[in-house]
Coordinates of C-alpha atoms in Angstrom, one line a residue:
X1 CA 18.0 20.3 -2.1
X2 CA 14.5 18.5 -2.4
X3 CA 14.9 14.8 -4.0
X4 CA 11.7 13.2 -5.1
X5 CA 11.5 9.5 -4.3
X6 CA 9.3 7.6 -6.9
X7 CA 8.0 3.9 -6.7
X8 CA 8.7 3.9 -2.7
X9 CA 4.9 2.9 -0.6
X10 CA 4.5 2.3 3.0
X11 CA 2.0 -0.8 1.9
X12 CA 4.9 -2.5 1.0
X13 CA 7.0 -2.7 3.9
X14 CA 9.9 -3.6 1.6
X15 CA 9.0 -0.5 -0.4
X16 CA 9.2 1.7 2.9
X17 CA 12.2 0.4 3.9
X18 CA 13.8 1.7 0.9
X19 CA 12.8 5.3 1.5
X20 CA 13.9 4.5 4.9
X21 CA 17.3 3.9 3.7
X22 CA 17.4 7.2 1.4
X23 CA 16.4 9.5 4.6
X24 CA 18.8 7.5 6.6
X25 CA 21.9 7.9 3.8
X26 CA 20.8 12.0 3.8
X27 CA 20.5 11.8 7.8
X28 CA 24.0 12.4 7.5
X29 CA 23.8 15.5 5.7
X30 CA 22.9 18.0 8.2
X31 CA 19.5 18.2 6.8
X32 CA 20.4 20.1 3.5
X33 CA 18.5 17.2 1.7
X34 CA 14.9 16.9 1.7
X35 CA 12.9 14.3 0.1
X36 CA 9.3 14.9 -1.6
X37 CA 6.8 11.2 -2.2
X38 CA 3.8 11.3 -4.8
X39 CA 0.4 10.8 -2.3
X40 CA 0.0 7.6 -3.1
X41 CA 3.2 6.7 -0.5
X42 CA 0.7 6.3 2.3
X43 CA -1.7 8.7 4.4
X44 CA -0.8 11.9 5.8
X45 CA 0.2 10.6 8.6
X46 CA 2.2 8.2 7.5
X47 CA 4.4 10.8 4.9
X48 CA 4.5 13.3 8.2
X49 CA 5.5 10.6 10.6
X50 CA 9.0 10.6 8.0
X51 CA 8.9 14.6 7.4
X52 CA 8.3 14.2 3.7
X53 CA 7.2 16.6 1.7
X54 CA 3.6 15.9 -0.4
X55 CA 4.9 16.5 -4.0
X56 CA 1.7 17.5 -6.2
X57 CA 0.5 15.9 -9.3
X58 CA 2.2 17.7 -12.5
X59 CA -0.6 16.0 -14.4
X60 CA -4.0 17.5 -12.6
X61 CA -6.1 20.3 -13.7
X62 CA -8.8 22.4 -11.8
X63 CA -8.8 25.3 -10.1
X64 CA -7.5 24.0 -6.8
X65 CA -4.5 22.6 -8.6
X66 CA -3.9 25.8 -10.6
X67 CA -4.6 28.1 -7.3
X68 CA -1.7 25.8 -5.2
X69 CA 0.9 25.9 -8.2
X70 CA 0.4 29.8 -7.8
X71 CA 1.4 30.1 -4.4
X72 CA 4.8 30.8 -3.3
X73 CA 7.0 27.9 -3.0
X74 CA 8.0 29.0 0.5
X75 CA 4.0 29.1 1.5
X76 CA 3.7 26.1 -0.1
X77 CA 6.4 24.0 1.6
X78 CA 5.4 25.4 5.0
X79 CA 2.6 23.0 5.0
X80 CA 3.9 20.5 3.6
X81 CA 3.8 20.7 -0.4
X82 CA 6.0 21.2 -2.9
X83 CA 5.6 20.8 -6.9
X84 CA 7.8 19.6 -9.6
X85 CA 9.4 22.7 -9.9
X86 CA 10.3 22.6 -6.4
X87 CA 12.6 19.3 -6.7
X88 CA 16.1 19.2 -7.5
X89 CA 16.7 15.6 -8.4
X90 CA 14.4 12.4 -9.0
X91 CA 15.7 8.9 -7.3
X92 CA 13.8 5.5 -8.5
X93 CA 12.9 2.9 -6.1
X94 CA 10.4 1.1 -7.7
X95 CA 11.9 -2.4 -6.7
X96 CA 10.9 -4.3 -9.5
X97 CA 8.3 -2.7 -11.7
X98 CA 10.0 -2.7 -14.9
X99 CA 9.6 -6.2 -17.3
X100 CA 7.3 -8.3 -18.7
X101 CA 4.9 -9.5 -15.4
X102 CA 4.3 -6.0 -14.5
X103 CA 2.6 -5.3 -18.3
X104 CA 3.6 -1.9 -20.8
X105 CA 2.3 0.7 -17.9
X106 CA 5.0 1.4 -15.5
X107 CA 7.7 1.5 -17.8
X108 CA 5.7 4.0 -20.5
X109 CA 4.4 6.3 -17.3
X110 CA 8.5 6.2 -16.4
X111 CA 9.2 7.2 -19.9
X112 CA 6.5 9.8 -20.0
X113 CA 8.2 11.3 -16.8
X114 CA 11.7 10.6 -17.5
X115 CA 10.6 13.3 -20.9
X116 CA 9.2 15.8 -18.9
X117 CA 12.0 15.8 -16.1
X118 CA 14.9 16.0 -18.5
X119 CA 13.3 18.6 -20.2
X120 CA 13.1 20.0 -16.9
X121 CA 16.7 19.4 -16.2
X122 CA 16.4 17.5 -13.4
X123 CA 19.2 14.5 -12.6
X124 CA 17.6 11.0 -12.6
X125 CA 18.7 8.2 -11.0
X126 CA 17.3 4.5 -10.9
X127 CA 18.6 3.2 -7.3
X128 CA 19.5 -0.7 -7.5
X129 CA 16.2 -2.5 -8.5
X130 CA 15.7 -5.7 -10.6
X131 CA 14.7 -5.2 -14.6
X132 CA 13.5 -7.4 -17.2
X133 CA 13.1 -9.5 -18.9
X134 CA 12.0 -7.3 -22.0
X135 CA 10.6 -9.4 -24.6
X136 CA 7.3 -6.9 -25.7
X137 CA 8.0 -4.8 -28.4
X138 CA 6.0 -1.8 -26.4
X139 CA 7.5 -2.7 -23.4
X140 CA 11.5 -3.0 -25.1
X141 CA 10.6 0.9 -26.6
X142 CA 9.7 2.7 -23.2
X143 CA 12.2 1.0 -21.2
X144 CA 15.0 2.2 -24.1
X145 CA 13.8 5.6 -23.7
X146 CA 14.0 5.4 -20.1
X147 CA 17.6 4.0 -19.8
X148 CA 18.8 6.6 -22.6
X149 CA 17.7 9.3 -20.4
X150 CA 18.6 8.4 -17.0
X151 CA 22.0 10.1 -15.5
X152 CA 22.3 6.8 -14.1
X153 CA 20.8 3.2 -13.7
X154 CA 21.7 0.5 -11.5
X155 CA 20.8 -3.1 -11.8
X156 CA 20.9 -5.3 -8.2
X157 CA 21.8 -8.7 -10.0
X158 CA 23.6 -9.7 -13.2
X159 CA 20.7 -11.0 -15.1
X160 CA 18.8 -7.8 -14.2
X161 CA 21.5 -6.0 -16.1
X162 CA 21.8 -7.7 -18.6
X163 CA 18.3 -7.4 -19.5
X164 CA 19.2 -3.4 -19.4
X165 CA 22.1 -3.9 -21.7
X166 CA 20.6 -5.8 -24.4
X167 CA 18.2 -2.4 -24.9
X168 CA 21.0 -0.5 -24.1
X169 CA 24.2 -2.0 -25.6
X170 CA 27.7 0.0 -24.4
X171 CA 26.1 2.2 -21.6
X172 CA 28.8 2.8 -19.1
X173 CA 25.6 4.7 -17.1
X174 CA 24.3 1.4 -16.8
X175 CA 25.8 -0.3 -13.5
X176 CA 25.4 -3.3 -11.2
X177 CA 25.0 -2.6 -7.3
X178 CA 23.5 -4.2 -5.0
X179 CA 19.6 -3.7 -3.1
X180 CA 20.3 -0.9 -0.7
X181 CA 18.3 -1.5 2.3
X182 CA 21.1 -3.6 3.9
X183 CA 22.2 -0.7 5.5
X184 CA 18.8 0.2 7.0
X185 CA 19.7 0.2 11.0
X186 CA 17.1 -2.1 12.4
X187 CA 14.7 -1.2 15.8
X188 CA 14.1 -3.7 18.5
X189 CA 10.2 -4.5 18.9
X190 CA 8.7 -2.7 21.5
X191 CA 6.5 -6.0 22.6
X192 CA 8.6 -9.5 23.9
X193 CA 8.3 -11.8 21.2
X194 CA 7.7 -15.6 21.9
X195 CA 9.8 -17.6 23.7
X196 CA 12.3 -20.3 22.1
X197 CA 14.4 -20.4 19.4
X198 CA 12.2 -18.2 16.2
X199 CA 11.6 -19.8 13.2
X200 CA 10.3 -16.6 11.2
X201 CA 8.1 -17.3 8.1
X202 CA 6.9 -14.5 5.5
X203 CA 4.5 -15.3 3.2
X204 CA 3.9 -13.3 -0.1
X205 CA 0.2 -13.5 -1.8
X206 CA 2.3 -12.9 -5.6
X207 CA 3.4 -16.7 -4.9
X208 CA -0.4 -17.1 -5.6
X209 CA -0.8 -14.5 -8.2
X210 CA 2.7 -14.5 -10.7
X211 CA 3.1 -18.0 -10.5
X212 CA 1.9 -20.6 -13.0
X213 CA -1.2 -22.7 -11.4
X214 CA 0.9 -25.3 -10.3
X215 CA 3.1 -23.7 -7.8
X216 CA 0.3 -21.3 -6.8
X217 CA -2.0 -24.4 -5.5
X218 CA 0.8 -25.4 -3.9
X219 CA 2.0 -22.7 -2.3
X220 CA -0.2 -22.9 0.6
X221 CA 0.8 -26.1 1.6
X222 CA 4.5 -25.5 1.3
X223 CA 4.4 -23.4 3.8
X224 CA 2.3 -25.8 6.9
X225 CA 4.7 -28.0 5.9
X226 CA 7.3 -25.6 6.8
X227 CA 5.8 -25.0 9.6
X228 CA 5.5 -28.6 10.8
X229 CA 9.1 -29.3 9.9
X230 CA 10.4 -26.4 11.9
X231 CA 8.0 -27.1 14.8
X232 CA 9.5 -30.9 14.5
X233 CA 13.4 -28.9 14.3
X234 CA 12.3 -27.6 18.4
X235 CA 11.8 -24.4 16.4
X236 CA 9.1 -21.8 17.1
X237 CA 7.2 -20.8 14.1
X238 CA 5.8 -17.4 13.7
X239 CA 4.3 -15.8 10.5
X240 CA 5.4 -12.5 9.9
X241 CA 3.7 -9.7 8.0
X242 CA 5.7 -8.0 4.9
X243 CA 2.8 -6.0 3.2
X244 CA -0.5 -4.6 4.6
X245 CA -2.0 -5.7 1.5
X246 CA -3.1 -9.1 0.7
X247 CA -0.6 -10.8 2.7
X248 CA -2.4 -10.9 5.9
X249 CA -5.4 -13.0 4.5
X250 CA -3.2 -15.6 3.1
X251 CA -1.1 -15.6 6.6
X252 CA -4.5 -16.7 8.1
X253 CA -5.0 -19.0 5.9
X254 CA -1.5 -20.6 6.6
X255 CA -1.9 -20.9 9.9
X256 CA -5.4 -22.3 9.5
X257 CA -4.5 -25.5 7.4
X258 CA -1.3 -25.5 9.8
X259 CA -3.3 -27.3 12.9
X260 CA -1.2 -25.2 15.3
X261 CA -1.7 -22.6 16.5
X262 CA 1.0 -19.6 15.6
X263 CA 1.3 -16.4 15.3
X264 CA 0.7 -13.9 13.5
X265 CA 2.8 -10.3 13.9
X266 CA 2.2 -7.3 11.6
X267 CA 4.2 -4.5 12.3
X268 CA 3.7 -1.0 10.9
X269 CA 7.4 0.4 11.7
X270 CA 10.3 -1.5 8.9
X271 CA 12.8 -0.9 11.0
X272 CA 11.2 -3.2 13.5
X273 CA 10.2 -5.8 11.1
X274 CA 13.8 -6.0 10.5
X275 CA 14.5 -6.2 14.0
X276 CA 11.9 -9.3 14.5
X277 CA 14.3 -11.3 11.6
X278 CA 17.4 -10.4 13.4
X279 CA 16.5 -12.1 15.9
X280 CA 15.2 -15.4 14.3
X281 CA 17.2 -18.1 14.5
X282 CA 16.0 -19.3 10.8
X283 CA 13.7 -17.1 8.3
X284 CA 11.5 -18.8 5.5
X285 CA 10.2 -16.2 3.2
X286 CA 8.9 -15.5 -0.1
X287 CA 9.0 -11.6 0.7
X288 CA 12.7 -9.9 -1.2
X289 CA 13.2 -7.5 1.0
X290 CA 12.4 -9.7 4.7
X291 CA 15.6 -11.7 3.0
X292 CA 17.5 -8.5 2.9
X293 CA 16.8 -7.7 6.4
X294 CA 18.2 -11.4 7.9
X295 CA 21.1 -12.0 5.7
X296 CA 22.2 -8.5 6.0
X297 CA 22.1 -9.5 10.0
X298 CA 23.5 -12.8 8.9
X299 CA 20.3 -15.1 9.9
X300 CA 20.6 -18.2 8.0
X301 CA 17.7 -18.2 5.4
X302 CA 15.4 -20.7 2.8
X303 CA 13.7 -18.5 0.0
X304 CA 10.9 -19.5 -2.4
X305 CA 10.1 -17.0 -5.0
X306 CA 8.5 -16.0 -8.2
X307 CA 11.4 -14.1 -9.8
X308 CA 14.6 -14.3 -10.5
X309 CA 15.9 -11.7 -7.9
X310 CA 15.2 -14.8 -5.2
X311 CA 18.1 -16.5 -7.0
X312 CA 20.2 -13.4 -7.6
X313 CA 19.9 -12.0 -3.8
X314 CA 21.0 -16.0 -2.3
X315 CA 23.9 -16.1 -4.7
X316 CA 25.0 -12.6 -3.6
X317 CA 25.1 -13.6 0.4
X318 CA 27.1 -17.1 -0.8
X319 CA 24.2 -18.9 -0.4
X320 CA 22.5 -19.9 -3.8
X321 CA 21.5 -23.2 -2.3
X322 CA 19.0 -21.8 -0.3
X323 CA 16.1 -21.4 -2.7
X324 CA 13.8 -23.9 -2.8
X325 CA 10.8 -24.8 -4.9
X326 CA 7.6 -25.0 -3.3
X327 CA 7.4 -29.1 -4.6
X328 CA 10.9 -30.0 -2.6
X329 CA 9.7 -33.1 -0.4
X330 CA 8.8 -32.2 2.9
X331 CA 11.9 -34.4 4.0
X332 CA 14.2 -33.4 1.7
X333 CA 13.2 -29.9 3.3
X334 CA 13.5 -30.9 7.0
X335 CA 16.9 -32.0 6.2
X336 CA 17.5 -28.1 5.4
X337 CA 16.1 -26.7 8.4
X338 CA 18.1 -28.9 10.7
X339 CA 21.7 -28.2 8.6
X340 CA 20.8 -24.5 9.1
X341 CA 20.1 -24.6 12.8
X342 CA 22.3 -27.3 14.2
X343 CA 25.8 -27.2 14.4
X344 CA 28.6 -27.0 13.1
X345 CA 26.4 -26.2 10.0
X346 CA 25.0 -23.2 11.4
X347 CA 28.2 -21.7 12.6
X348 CA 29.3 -22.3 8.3
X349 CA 26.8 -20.6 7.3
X350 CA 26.5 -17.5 9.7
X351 CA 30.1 -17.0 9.1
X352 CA 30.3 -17.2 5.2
X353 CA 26.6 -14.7 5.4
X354 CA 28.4 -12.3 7.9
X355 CA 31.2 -11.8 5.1
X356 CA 29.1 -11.3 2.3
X357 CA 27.3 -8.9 4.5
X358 CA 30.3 -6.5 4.9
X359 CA 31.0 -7.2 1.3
X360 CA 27.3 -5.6 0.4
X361 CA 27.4 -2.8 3.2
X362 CA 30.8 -1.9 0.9
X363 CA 29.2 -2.1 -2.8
X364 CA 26.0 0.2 -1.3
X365 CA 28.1 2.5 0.4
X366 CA 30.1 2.9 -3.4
X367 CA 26.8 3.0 -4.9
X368 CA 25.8 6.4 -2.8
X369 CA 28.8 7.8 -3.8
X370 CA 28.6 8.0 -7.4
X371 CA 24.4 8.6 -7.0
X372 CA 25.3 12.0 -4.8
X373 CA 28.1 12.7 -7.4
X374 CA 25.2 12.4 -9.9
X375 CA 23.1 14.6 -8.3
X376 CA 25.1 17.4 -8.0
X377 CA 25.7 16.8 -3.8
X378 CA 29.0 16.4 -1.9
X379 CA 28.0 14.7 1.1
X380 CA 28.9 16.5 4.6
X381 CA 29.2 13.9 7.2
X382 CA 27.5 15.0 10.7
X383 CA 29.9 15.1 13.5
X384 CA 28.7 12.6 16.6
X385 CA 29.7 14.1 19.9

């Protein structure tokens, strides 16, 4: 079986992680599951470091196109290629790209493909992301079309999915599960990582650009304060890198204005990213899916963000106290960091994040049942000697 994994990029570390995830959930299937990314995923390299298969455009022309699509499938597939009539099945990971502050594209190219796949009779599933909210007319009509052809569609908070059920009123296909990535195994860094007790910060450079101009001039700021307060808590502050992108500009700037001098760690592999927050002994980020990966390890955590997944992913680890807005006084802040890293607060708080942690792993693991049922794949668990 080929599945084709759309929205997933290895920019986005948070989007790799969740094709991570998928290989890792069909690692345990004896390798009768392949997955197939659009080239856009990353380089070459990067798609053959994971052993996907390069799924060709079913929108170009040419002759090149035409001579490739004539090719066997078995000729095509041994280096590497396979087109939409190769796959089986079509899992969404796009995160969040569906709603008003990502504009009327994403969700009219999903509706365009959704079309041409059903036609096709492929099974489509959107894997937990967040939705909405839908208040464009052009925006409302392509996102109806895509939930009223999608085998299923899970929301990963309840005000996600109830976005989805106002276009789509009475949809038992509709369901509520939680991100999947807390189930991602995470990989020790290879390098030692400073000494002391880690305070881990992760900026995000859509603090800057979704954000009205008020929090996004003072976005900067927020975070040198955070980084005094947690140097003042006998915490070591280090800036962490969660996309290749623009990120890394705006972690230089941090540190700039910070007067200290930090570091800076960008990591190509996930796995190890998620590793590095394990090991923190507090994590400040404005990056979703760095959130995921410590309170899935149960590292107490302060969020800022510019949705309202932030709120929704806090409440879900029994924490919704731990977003903060970007104006909090910088000692009303400090008095965070020190309940979160001295005890007996600390010892609370890791206690009541490990069982919400369990609870998650249990709602994913659900969730991957009823997406292979979906699919048309009963799952073979491998044998470990």
């Amino acid at each position: 079986m080929i599945v084709d994994v759309n929205g997933c990029g290895a920019a986005n570390k948070g989007a790799e992680l969740m094709l991570v995830a998928i290989q890792q959930h069909y690692q345990n299937v004896n390798g009768r599951v392949k997955l197939a990314v659009e080239r856009w995923f990353g380089s070459y390299e990067q798609r053959a470091a994971y052993g996907l298969y390069h799924k060709l455009s079913a929108t170009k022309f040419g002759r090149s196109a035409l001579a490739i699509r004539l090719m066997p499938s078995s000729f095509r597939r041994a280096y590497g290629l396979v087109a939409e009539s190769d796959i089986d099945a079509v899992l969404d990971a796009s995160g969040f790209a569906f709603g008003d502050q990502h504009g009327s594209k994403p969700c009219e190219r999903m509706a365009e493909n959704m079309r041409r796949w059903k036609r096709q009779g492929k099974p489509v599933v959107l894997l937990p992301q967040a939705f909405g909210p839908f208040s464009s007319p052009r925006i409302q009509d392509s996102f109806r079309q895509v939930v009223a052809l999608a085998d299923l569609v899970f929301a990963r908070d309840p005000e996600s999915l109830e976005h989805v059920q106002t276009l789509s009123p009475g949809n038992d296909r509709v369901k509520l599960a939680p991100d999947f990535t807390c189930l991602v195994a995470a990989r020790a860094p290879a390098q030692p990582l400073p000494a002391g007790r880690l305070a881990v910060l992760v900026p995000n450079h859509r603090m800057v650009e979704k954000t009205d101009a008020e929090t996004a001039g003072q976005y900067v700021k927020f975070m040198t304060d955070c980084i005094g307060a947690v140097s003042q808590c006998g915490l070591e502050p280090l800036l962490l890198i969660h996309d290749t992108g623009a990120d890394r500009p705006l972690a230089e700037q941090i540190a700039g204005e910070s007067g200290r001098a930090v570091s800076i760690i960008e990591e190509p592999d996930p796995c190890v990213l998620k590793g590095i927050l394990g090991r923190a002994h507090l994590v400040i980020s404005s990056r979703f899916h760095a959130l995921v990966s410590a309170l899935s390890q149960a590292v107490p955590c302060l969020a800022t963000g510019w949705s309202h997944k932030y709120q929704a992913l806090l409440a879900d680890y029994g924490c919704p106290e731990c977003v903060v807005s970007v104006d909090v006084p910088v000692d009303e802040f400090a008095c965070s960091i020190r309940k979160w890293t001295e005890e007996p607060s600390r010892t609370e708080i890791v206690v009541r994040l490990s069982a919400a942690a369990e609870r998650q792993r249990r709602l994913t693991e659900a969730m991957w049942l009823d997406v292979d049922r979906m699919i048309g794949f009963a799952m073979v668990q491998v044998s470990v000697p």
